[in-house]
RNA sequence: GCCCGGGUGGCGGAAUCGGUAGACGCAGCGGACUUAAAAUCCGCCGGCCUUAAACGGUCGUGCCGGUUCGACUCCGGCCCCGGGCACCA
């Protein structure tokens, strides 16, 4: 046997990539004659190096793009950088490097790594959101939205670090304390810029029904997030005051059970009383302790303090006490809620704690009265203790009570959304400057000239935005002052998909090329973006549409939410209480028999580290795995194959590096078998052989083709492995050569989207064709699928008792006969009466006994 | 706390519409080749019972219950893990 060139991925991959470069294989051009396919993966934040989550995301996207290309579509697959954000400022704090330099160095590194993986990107469309040519159009859009009245300014509650004198992100609040200072975080209201996304709430909700190629779970999450509800806004008068308190409820049927109102510490009713009552003042101060994250507000201990005012129940006229409560925020809703302890669990607990009366006004529709001594009864039922409303069902009472309140001018019906307007201003440096100017008279105007360029030479010091300390930036003279807040980075990532269509458009935000490419046919990204990013991008698409810049209603036709790559986290607590996170690659662990971690220590110093649980790979928890080592050792194709094989794309993947060797072994076998078979020779006529190997080949091909459509790429690979397993014994048989060649030709094309380098090499080197990118997609030979014999299971009462190999065209009565005579079956049916026999053609016969 | 997912051998996973649970791979074990190792190739591989072995039996898809001739799949209740909760991206 002749010596076979060993598989050398580094060489094969460099050659293939050079070929794609010289042929400009992935540069996309608009061509109205061809069907387009726009495949987009969520662009990365340039945090440093590529981690496994990136590799997984971009490999999935690349497989989709290359698959569509092989189907003959005109494919656009761009790539860029979500380049503004907090980590650049954090790196600057640590290393004193300007965020711009850090970011651009990371972009260069990560671009090199992406290229090494062989992704089919059109790099001529590369975008970085920190480039003036990109963000100038955000500023332009912002001014347009100001003109349209879709931007406004309002107080909003933020996390305030009283020591560092800075606003903290929710992520920077750890156990109620600032991550750097360790100081107790306070809630503080400051003026912020808002976008009226709620104007689009109904359209964003309705649009979900059209997104049939989105995962149902994402649509459900967005529906709940938008959270449309029908309810009643009710006004309560206050004893001895002209002011009123307004509340909103979706359960007006329970209104007769109100025994308390709870209002926010910042509510206008509270402020005048604070000066008079020291206890109240101290309670209000306590209320302002802690962060603003909803999870924190919902899980903290609910506290209240009686304000000393009584509200007048709008129907009964009873007096109900008003409490100040730490779980009501002034900036959401009306800043007040009604409490119905008998029928709401949170209110029930609140009433227990402060010894407030409970008044049951709903009886369960069926059975005897519910016991509210153990907890609230939240189910709908029939009204009791509700005067003239007694006996109504909850549904009827909702209507009747709403009507009563409206008739007596005490309330109104309202449709509300849980969705809140989008606060887009950030008190940070490394972002797009908001193009507004504070005039000497206190009014606000849009900037005279765009772009407002962000100075790149500033270095943050952890005590607020350096822009605020940079008169060169903000001081416009004559008392005019530039806004120093920057835009939320979600602003930049909400329209990049459109800019890729025309990244060089100099005269406008978007040009006519978007009409060819949009909407995006396939969007791929982490499931963690299921709500915020995807909702904001849908919102922006509608803003851009209403601006006349694009025509589609929704930006992303099909969505694949890739599961996360998660890994264990490890940390040590520093003397100041902060946590230092260690990468799993630097940690050694000892596990017990159940696989639980017993002991973990840093390999560098042997000292223990604390396991922090498996979490999404992230910069902040330092648990990203560097894929570079694997690429160096095995090559890009092996890494691509491995990440696609080891789990279905939508499932989360707990990182472990066993199994990579198996993926590599498969590619080596493919290489060896292809070279043993040698250059393509002989007839090119379609084969007519219907032997067992071609049956395996074409039934596996059929499975692989359908799995490509279903995006079950892990089982595409399983099918390819089965095909290679079937071919392997035939390699040394000269007569089987046509079948092996056919098999390899199918296999190479099936694998081309997943492992593009090795398939490119073998295809052209062994004479299957000039360039696998131009090859036709394989097709199933139906004749090869036919089988003369099938194997069926025989069950008795649903338990498998025997196997039957029988002619595929055996009719049903013959099958019943054959099943009953089987020896082992006889043991179970002897002496007993057969009640029925169920035949599932091609699968099983089930004999049901008495 | 609320919303959305997930839980199948030692491990990753398969089972597309309620129809033979464990495809494909990893790890492991046994064998071939080799002076040896690596690589490669061949075979075995959920637990328990029975058996010389095969055949066979029985349990088994997080837990408890239900529907069905038949349940990983459907229904009810629970447990655990992951994601999101509006300033991480």
Short mmCIF file of N, CA and C in Angstrom, two decimals, chain A residues 242-382:
data_model
loop_
_atom_site.label_atom_id
_atom_site.label_comp_id
_atom_site.label_asym_id
_atom_site.label_seq_id
_atom_site.Cartn_x
_atom_site.Cartn_y
_atom_site.Cartn_z
N UNK A 242 -56.57 67.61 50.20
CA UNK A 242 -57.10 67.77 48.84
C UNK A 242 -56.48 66.75 47.89
N UNK A 243 -55.28 66.23 48.26
CA UNK A 243 -54.57 65.29 47.37
C UNK A 243 -55.32 63.97 47.28
N UNK A 244 -55.00 63.23 46.26
CA UNK A 244 -55.56 61.89 46.09
C UNK A 244 -54.42 60.90 45.83
N UNK A 245 -54.72 59.64 46.05
CA UNK A 245 -53.75 58.59 45.70
C UNK A 245 -54.39 57.76 44.59
N UNK A 246 -53.62 57.53 43.54
CA UNK A 246 -54.13 56.71 42.44
C UNK A 246 -53.43 55.37 42.45
N UNK A 247 -54.19 54.33 42.27
CA UNK A 247 -53.61 52.99 42.15
C UNK A 247 -54.19 52.31 40.91
N UNK A 248 -53.49 51.28 40.46
CA UNK A 248 -53.98 50.51 39.32
C UNK A 248 -54.10 49.06 39.77
N UNK A 249 -55.16 48.39 39.39
CA UNK A 249 -55.30 46.98 39.75
C UNK A 249 -55.93 46.19 38.61
N UNK A 250 -55.49 44.93 38.49
CA UNK A 250 -56.13 44.04 37.52
C UNK A 250 -57.20 43.21 38.23
N UNK A 251 -57.35 43.42 39.53
CA UNK A 251 -58.34 42.64 40.28
C UNK A 251 -59.36 43.56 40.96
N UNK A 252 -60.11 44.35 40.19
CA UNK A 252 -61.10 45.22 40.84
C UNK A 252 -62.13 44.43 41.62
N UNK A 253 -62.29 43.14 41.32
CA UNK A 253 -63.26 42.33 42.07
C UNK A 253 -62.89 42.22 43.54
N UNK A 254 -61.60 42.47 43.87
CA UNK A 254 -61.17 42.34 45.26
C UNK A 254 -61.15 43.69 46.00
N UNK A 255 -61.62 44.74 45.34
CA UNK A 255 -61.41 46.08 45.88
C UNK A 255 -62.12 46.26 47.23
N UNK A 256 -63.21 45.51 47.46
CA UNK A 256 -63.89 45.64 48.75
C UNK A 256 -63.03 45.05 49.89
N UNK A 257 -61.98 44.34 49.52
CA UNK A 257 -61.10 43.74 50.53
C UNK A 257 -59.88 44.59 50.84
N UNK A 258 -59.82 45.81 50.28
CA UNK A 258 -58.66 46.67 50.53
C UNK A 258 -58.64 47.09 51.99
N UNK A 259 -57.50 46.84 52.64
CA UNK A 259 -57.41 47.28 54.05
C UNK A 259 -56.21 48.18 54.26
N UNK A 260 -55.54 48.55 53.17
CA UNK A 260 -54.35 49.39 53.32
C UNK A 260 -53.93 49.88 51.94
N UNK A 261 -53.31 51.06 51.89
CA UNK A 261 -52.64 51.49 50.66
C UNK A 261 -51.15 51.56 50.96
N UNK A 262 -50.32 51.20 49.98
CA UNK A 262 -48.87 51.31 50.16
C UNK A 262 -48.33 52.25 49.10
N UNK A 263 -47.51 53.20 49.54
CA UNK A 263 -46.96 54.17 48.57
C UNK A 263 -45.45 54.24 48.68
N UNK A 264 -44.83 54.73 47.62
CA UNK A 264 -43.37 54.82 47.56
C UNK A 264 -42.86 55.91 48.50
N UNK A 265 -41.63 55.74 48.93
CA UNK A 265 -41.02 56.71 49.86
C UNK A 265 -40.91 58.09 49.23
N UNK A 266 -40.81 58.14 47.90
CA UNK A 266 -40.66 59.43 47.22
C UNK A 266 -42.00 60.02 46.80
N UNK A 267 -43.09 59.37 47.20
CA UNK A 267 -44.42 59.85 46.79
C UNK A 267 -44.63 61.27 47.33
N UNK A 268 -45.27 62.15 46.54
CA UNK A 268 -45.47 63.54 46.98
C UNK A 268 -46.18 63.67 48.33
N UNK A 269 -46.99 62.68 48.68
CA UNK A 269 -47.66 62.74 49.98
C UNK A 269 -46.67 62.61 51.14
N UNK A 270 -45.58 61.92 50.89
CA UNK A 270 -44.65 61.61 51.97
C UNK A 270 -43.77 62.81 52.30
N UNK A 271 -43.28 63.47 51.27
CA UNK A 271 -42.27 64.50 51.43
C UNK A 271 -42.58 65.52 52.53
N UNK A 272 -43.79 66.13 52.53
CA UNK A 272 -44.03 67.15 53.58
C UNK A 272 -44.04 66.58 55.00
N UNK A 273 -44.32 65.28 55.13
CA UNK A 273 -44.43 64.69 56.46
C UNK A 273 -43.07 64.30 57.05
N UNK A 274 -42.10 64.13 56.15
CA UNK A 274 -40.79 63.67 56.59
C UNK A 274 -40.17 64.65 57.59
N UNK A 275 -40.35 65.97 57.30
CA UNK A 275 -39.74 66.97 58.17
C UNK A 275 -40.31 66.93 59.60
N UNK A 276 -41.60 66.54 59.68
CA UNK A 276 -42.25 66.60 60.99
C UNK A 276 -42.00 65.36 61.84
N UNK A 277 -41.70 64.24 61.20
CA UNK A 277 -41.61 62.99 61.95
C UNK A 277 -40.27 62.32 61.76
N UNK A 278 -39.50 62.30 62.81
CA UNK A 278 -38.14 61.76 62.72
C UNK A 278 -38.15 60.27 62.38
N UNK A 279 -39.10 59.51 62.96
CA UNK A 279 -39.17 58.08 62.70
C UNK A 279 -39.47 57.81 61.23
N UNK A 280 -40.40 58.58 60.69
CA UNK A 280 -40.75 58.45 59.28
C UNK A 280 -39.54 58.77 58.41
N UNK A 281 -38.84 59.83 58.79
CA UNK A 281 -37.66 60.24 58.03
C UNK A 281 -36.63 59.12 58.00
N UNK A 282 -36.45 58.47 59.13
CA UNK A 282 -35.43 57.42 59.15
C UNK A 282 -35.91 56.19 58.36
N UNK A 283 -37.22 55.92 58.41
CA UNK A 283 -37.73 54.82 57.59
C UNK A 283 -37.53 55.10 56.10
N UNK A 284 -37.84 56.35 55.72
CA UNK A 284 -37.68 56.72 54.30
C UNK A 284 -36.22 56.59 53.88
N UNK A 285 -35.31 56.97 54.76
CA UNK A 285 -33.89 56.81 54.44
C UNK A 285 -33.54 55.34 54.24
N UNK A 286 -34.10 54.49 55.11
CA UNK A 286 -33.86 53.05 54.97
C UNK A 286 -34.41 52.50 53.66
N UNK A 287 -35.56 53.05 53.26
CA UNK A 287 -36.16 52.60 52.00
C UNK A 287 -35.23 52.86 50.83
N UNK A 288 -34.42 53.89 50.96
CA UNK A 288 -33.56 54.24 49.84
C UNK A 288 -32.28 53.42 49.81
N UNK A 289 -32.16 52.51 50.78
CA UNK A 289 -31.00 51.64 50.79
C UNK A 289 -31.23 50.46 49.85
N UNK A 290 -30.15 50.03 49.20
CA UNK A 290 -30.27 48.85 48.33
C UNK A 290 -30.36 49.21 46.87
N UNK A 291 -30.31 48.17 46.04
CA UNK A 291 -30.27 48.39 44.59
C UNK A 291 -31.65 48.47 43.97
N UNK A 292 -31.66 48.71 42.67
CA UNK A 292 -32.93 48.90 41.97
C UNK A 292 -33.38 47.68 41.17
N UNK A 293 -32.54 46.64 41.12
CA UNK A 293 -32.88 45.47 40.31
C UNK A 293 -34.20 44.86 40.80
N UNK A 294 -35.04 44.46 39.85
CA UNK A 294 -36.35 43.93 40.21
C UNK A 294 -36.23 42.71 41.11
N UNK A 295 -35.26 41.86 40.79
CA UNK A 295 -35.07 40.64 41.59
C UNK A 295 -34.79 41.00 43.04
N UNK A 296 -34.03 42.09 43.23
CA UNK A 296 -33.71 42.50 44.59
C UNK A 296 -34.94 43.06 45.29
N UNK A 297 -35.70 43.89 44.57
CA UNK A 297 -36.90 44.47 45.17
C UNK A 297 -37.92 43.40 45.54
N UNK A 298 -38.01 42.37 44.70
CA UNK A 298 -39.02 41.33 44.93
C UNK A 298 -38.63 40.37 46.04
N UNK A 299 -37.36 40.23 46.29
CA UNK A 299 -36.95 39.23 47.27
C UNK A 299 -36.54 39.83 48.62
N UNK A 300 -36.40 41.18 48.65
CA UNK A 300 -35.99 41.75 49.94
C UNK A 300 -37.14 41.69 50.94
N UNK A 301 -36.81 41.89 52.20
CA UNK A 301 -37.85 41.87 53.21
C UNK A 301 -38.76 43.07 53.01
N UNK A 302 -40.07 42.81 52.96
CA UNK A 302 -41.03 43.89 52.73
C UNK A 302 -41.26 44.64 54.03
N UNK A 303 -41.00 45.95 53.98
CA UNK A 303 -41.17 46.76 55.18
C UNK A 303 -42.11 47.93 54.89
N UNK A 304 -42.83 48.33 55.89
CA UNK A 304 -43.72 49.47 55.73
C UNK A 304 -43.73 50.32 56.99
N UNK A 305 -44.25 51.52 56.86
CA UNK A 305 -44.34 52.41 58.02
C UNK A 305 -45.61 53.24 57.85
N UNK A 306 -46.43 53.30 58.91
CA UNK A 306 -47.70 54.03 58.73
C UNK A 306 -47.43 55.53 58.58
N UNK A 307 -48.05 56.09 57.56
CA UNK A 307 -47.81 57.50 57.24
C UNK A 307 -48.62 58.40 58.18
N UNK A 308 -49.64 57.80 58.82
CA UNK A 308 -50.49 58.62 59.70
C UNK A 308 -51.63 59.26 58.94
N UNK A 309 -51.79 58.92 57.67
CA UNK A 309 -52.92 59.45 56.89
C UNK A 309 -53.87 58.30 56.60
N UNK A 310 -55.15 58.63 56.45
CA UNK A 310 -56.15 57.64 56.10
C UNK A 310 -56.69 57.95 54.71
N UNK A 311 -56.83 56.91 53.91
CA UNK A 311 -57.51 57.07 52.62
C UNK A 311 -58.96 56.65 52.80
N UNK A 312 -59.80 57.15 51.92
CA UNK A 312 -61.23 56.84 52.01
C UNK A 312 -61.57 55.84 50.91
N UNK A 313 -62.07 54.68 51.32
CA UNK A 313 -62.39 53.66 50.32
C UNK A 313 -63.45 54.22 49.37
N UNK A 314 -63.21 54.15 48.07
CA UNK A 314 -64.10 54.84 47.12
C UNK A 314 -65.52 54.27 47.10
N UNK A 315 -65.71 53.03 47.51
CA UNK A 315 -67.05 52.44 47.46
C UNK A 315 -67.68 52.39 48.85
N UNK A 316 -66.94 51.85 49.82
CA UNK A 316 -67.52 51.67 51.14
C UNK A 316 -67.45 52.94 51.99
N UNK A 317 -66.50 53.82 51.64
CA UNK A 317 -66.31 55.01 52.47
C UNK A 317 -65.51 54.74 53.73
N UNK A 318 -65.11 53.48 53.95
CA UNK A 318 -64.28 53.15 55.11
C UNK A 318 -62.93 53.87 55.03
N UNK A 319 -62.34 54.05 56.21
CA UNK A 319 -60.99 54.61 56.22
C UNK A 319 -59.98 53.48 56.14
N UNK A 320 -58.99 53.61 55.28
CA UNK A 320 -57.91 52.61 55.26
C UNK A 320 -56.58 53.32 55.44
N UNK A 321 -55.69 52.76 56.25
CA UNK A 321 -54.41 53.43 56.53
C UNK A 321 -53.50 53.44 55.30
N UNK A 322 -52.69 54.48 55.22
CA UNK A 322 -51.69 54.56 54.15
C UNK A 322 -50.32 54.28 54.75
N UNK A 323 -49.60 53.32 54.15
CA UNK A 323 -48.25 52.98 54.59
C UNK A 323 -47.24 53.41 53.54
N UNK A 324 -46.07 53.79 54.01
CA UNK A 324 -44.94 53.94 53.10
C UNK A 324 -44.28 52.56 53.03
N UNK A 325 -43.94 52.11 51.83
CA UNK A 325 -43.40 50.75 51.71
C UNK A 325 -42.15 50.73 50.85
N UNK A 326 -41.22 49.89 51.24
CA UNK A 326 -39.94 49.87 50.52
C UNK A 326 -40.02 49.14 49.18
N UNK A 327 -41.12 48.39 48.95
CA UNK A 327 -41.19 47.63 47.70
C UNK A 327 -41.99 48.35 46.61
N UNK A 328 -42.39 49.59 46.89
CA UNK A 328 -43.08 50.37 45.85
C UNK A 328 -42.12 51.46 45.37
N UNK A 329 -41.91 51.51 44.05
CA UNK A 329 -41.01 52.52 43.49
C UNK A 329 -41.82 53.62 42.82
N UNK A 330 -41.44 54.86 43.09
CA UNK A 330 -42.16 56.00 42.53
C UNK A 330 -42.09 56.01 41.01
N UNK A 331 -40.98 55.50 40.47
CA UNK A 331 -40.79 55.65 39.02
C UNK A 331 -41.55 54.60 38.21
N UNK A 332 -42.15 53.60 38.85
CA UNK A 332 -42.94 52.63 38.09
C UNK A 332 -44.42 52.82 38.42
N UNK A 333 -45.24 52.91 37.41
CA UNK A 333 -46.68 53.03 37.64
C UNK A 333 -47.03 54.31 38.37
N UNK A 334 -47.98 54.25 39.28
CA UNK A 334 -48.43 55.46 39.96
C UNK A 334 -47.68 55.71 41.26
N UNK A 335 -46.77 54.79 41.62
CA UNK A 335 -46.03 54.94 42.87
C UNK A 335 -46.86 54.58 44.08
N UNK A 336 -48.00 53.89 43.84
CA UNK A 336 -48.87 53.48 44.95
C UNK A 336 -49.59 52.19 44.56
N UNK A 337 -49.85 51.35 45.54
CA UNK A 337 -50.62 50.13 45.28
C UNK A 337 -51.65 49.95 46.38
N UNK A 338 -52.76 49.25 46.04
CA UNK A 338 -53.72 48.91 47.08
C UNK A 338 -53.35 47.54 47.64
N UNK A 339 -53.60 47.31 48.91
CA UNK A 339 -53.28 46.02 49.51
C UNK A 339 -54.57 45.29 49.86
N UNK A 340 -54.67 44.06 49.37
CA UNK A 340 -55.84 43.21 49.66
C UNK A 340 -55.30 41.93 50.29
N UNK A 341 -55.06 41.94 51.59
CA UNK A 341 -54.34 40.83 52.23
C UNK A 341 -55.01 39.48 52.04
N UNK A 342 -56.34 39.46 51.96
CA UNK A 342 -57.02 38.17 51.86
C UNK A 342 -56.78 37.50 50.51
N UNK A 343 -56.42 38.28 49.49
CA UNK A 343 -56.40 37.72 48.14
C UNK A 343 -55.12 38.01 47.36
N UNK A 344 -54.09 38.41 48.05
CA UNK A 344 -52.79 38.60 47.40
C UNK A 344 -51.73 38.18 48.41
N UNK A 345 -50.83 37.30 48.01
CA UNK A 345 -49.90 36.71 48.96
C UNK A 345 -48.94 37.74 49.57
N UNK A 346 -48.43 38.64 48.73
CA UNK A 346 -47.50 39.64 49.27
C UNK A 346 -48.23 40.52 50.30
N UNK A 347 -49.46 40.92 49.96
CA UNK A 347 -50.25 41.75 50.87
C UNK A 347 -50.57 40.98 52.14
N UNK A 348 -50.81 39.70 51.98
CA UNK A 348 -51.13 38.85 53.14
C UNK A 348 -49.98 38.86 54.14
N UNK A 349 -48.76 38.70 53.58
CA UNK A 349 -47.58 38.69 54.45
C UNK A 349 -47.36 40.06 55.10
N UNK A 350 -47.61 41.09 54.30
CA UNK A 350 -47.46 42.46 54.79
C UNK A 350 -48.45 42.72 55.96
N UNK A 351 -49.68 42.25 55.78
CA UNK A 351 -50.72 42.44 56.80
C UNK A 351 -50.39 41.67 58.07
N UNK A 352 -49.88 40.44 57.90
CA UNK A 352 -49.47 39.64 59.05
C UNK A 352 -48.42 40.38 59.87
N UNK A 353 -47.43 40.90 59.14
CA UNK A 353 -46.31 41.56 59.80
C UNK A 353 -46.74 42.80 60.58
N UNK A 354 -47.68 43.58 60.00
CA UNK A 354 -48.05 44.85 60.64
C UNK A 354 -49.43 44.79 61.28
N UNK A 355 -49.95 43.54 61.39
CA UNK A 355 -51.19 43.34 62.11
C UNK A 355 -52.35 44.16 61.52
N UNK A 356 -52.41 44.14 60.21
CA UNK A 356 -53.50 44.84 59.51
C UNK A 356 -54.67 43.89 59.36
N UNK A 357 -55.88 44.41 59.31
CA UNK A 357 -57.04 43.53 59.15
C UNK A 357 -57.06 42.86 57.77
N UNK A 358 -57.66 41.66 57.76
CA UNK A 358 -57.86 40.97 56.49
C UNK A 358 -59.35 40.86 56.27
N UNK A 359 -59.75 41.07 55.06
CA UNK A 359 -61.18 41.05 54.78
C UNK A 359 -61.40 40.18 53.55
N UNK A 360 -61.96 38.98 53.79
CA UNK A 360 -62.19 38.08 52.66
C UNK A 360 -63.43 38.53 51.89
N UNK A 361 -63.26 38.73 50.60
CA UNK A 361 -64.38 39.19 49.79
C UNK A 361 -64.65 38.26 48.60
N UNK A 362 -63.84 37.21 48.46
CA UNK A 362 -64.05 36.23 47.40
C UNK A 362 -64.17 34.86 48.06
N UNK A 363 -65.22 34.13 47.73
CA UNK A 363 -65.34 32.75 48.17
C UNK A 363 -65.06 31.86 46.97
N UNK A 364 -64.41 30.73 47.21
CA UNK A 364 -64.12 29.84 46.08
C UNK A 364 -65.40 29.45 45.36
N UNK A 365 -65.31 29.34 44.03
CA UNK A 365 -66.50 29.04 43.22
C UNK A 365 -67.10 27.69 43.62
N UNK A 366 -66.25 26.75 43.95
CA UNK A 366 -66.75 25.43 44.34
C UNK A 366 -66.34 25.14 45.78
N UNK A 367 -67.13 24.29 46.42
CA UNK A 367 -66.77 23.83 47.74
C UNK A 367 -67.00 24.87 48.82
N UNK A 368 -66.45 24.59 49.97
CA UNK A 368 -66.69 25.45 51.12
C UNK A 368 -65.71 26.62 51.14
N UNK A 369 -65.88 27.51 52.07
CA UNK A 369 -65.07 28.70 52.17
C UNK A 369 -63.59 28.40 52.34
N UNK A 370 -62.75 29.19 51.66
CA UNK A 370 -61.32 28.99 51.77
C UNK A 370 -60.83 29.51 53.10
N UNK A 371 -59.75 28.95 53.56
CA UNK A 371 -59.17 29.36 54.82
C UNK A 371 -58.07 30.37 54.54
N UNK A 372 -58.27 31.62 54.93
CA UNK A 372 -57.23 32.62 54.67
C UNK A 372 -56.31 32.79 55.86
N UNK A 373 -56.43 31.91 56.84
CA UNK A 373 -55.52 32.04 57.97
C UNK A 373 -54.12 31.52 57.62
N UNK A 374 -54.03 30.66 56.59
CA UNK A 374 -52.74 30.09 56.21
C UNK A 374 -52.08 30.80 55.02
N UNK A 375 -52.86 31.60 54.34
CA UNK A 375 -52.30 32.28 53.17
C UNK A 375 -53.41 32.89 52.37
N UNK A 376 -53.02 33.75 51.40
CA UNK A 376 -54.02 34.44 50.60
C UNK A 376 -54.71 33.46 49.66
N UNK A 377 -55.96 33.76 49.33
CA UNK A 377 -56.69 32.97 48.36
C UNK A 377 -56.76 33.79 47.08
N UNK A 378 -55.95 33.41 46.10
CA UNK A 378 -55.77 34.27 44.93
C UNK A 378 -56.65 33.86 43.75
N UNK A 379 -57.33 32.71 43.86
CA UNK A 379 -58.16 32.26 42.75
C UNK A 379 -59.42 33.12 42.63
N UNK A 380 -59.96 33.24 41.41
CA UNK A 380 -61.24 33.91 41.26
C UNK A 380 -62.35 33.07 41.90
N UNK A 381 -63.47 33.67 42.18
CA UNK A 381 -64.56 32.94 42.82
C UNK A 381 -65.84 33.76 42.79
N UNK A 382 -66.55 33.77 43.92
CA UNK A 382 -67.81 34.49 44.01
C UNK A 382 -67.70 35.52 45.13
#
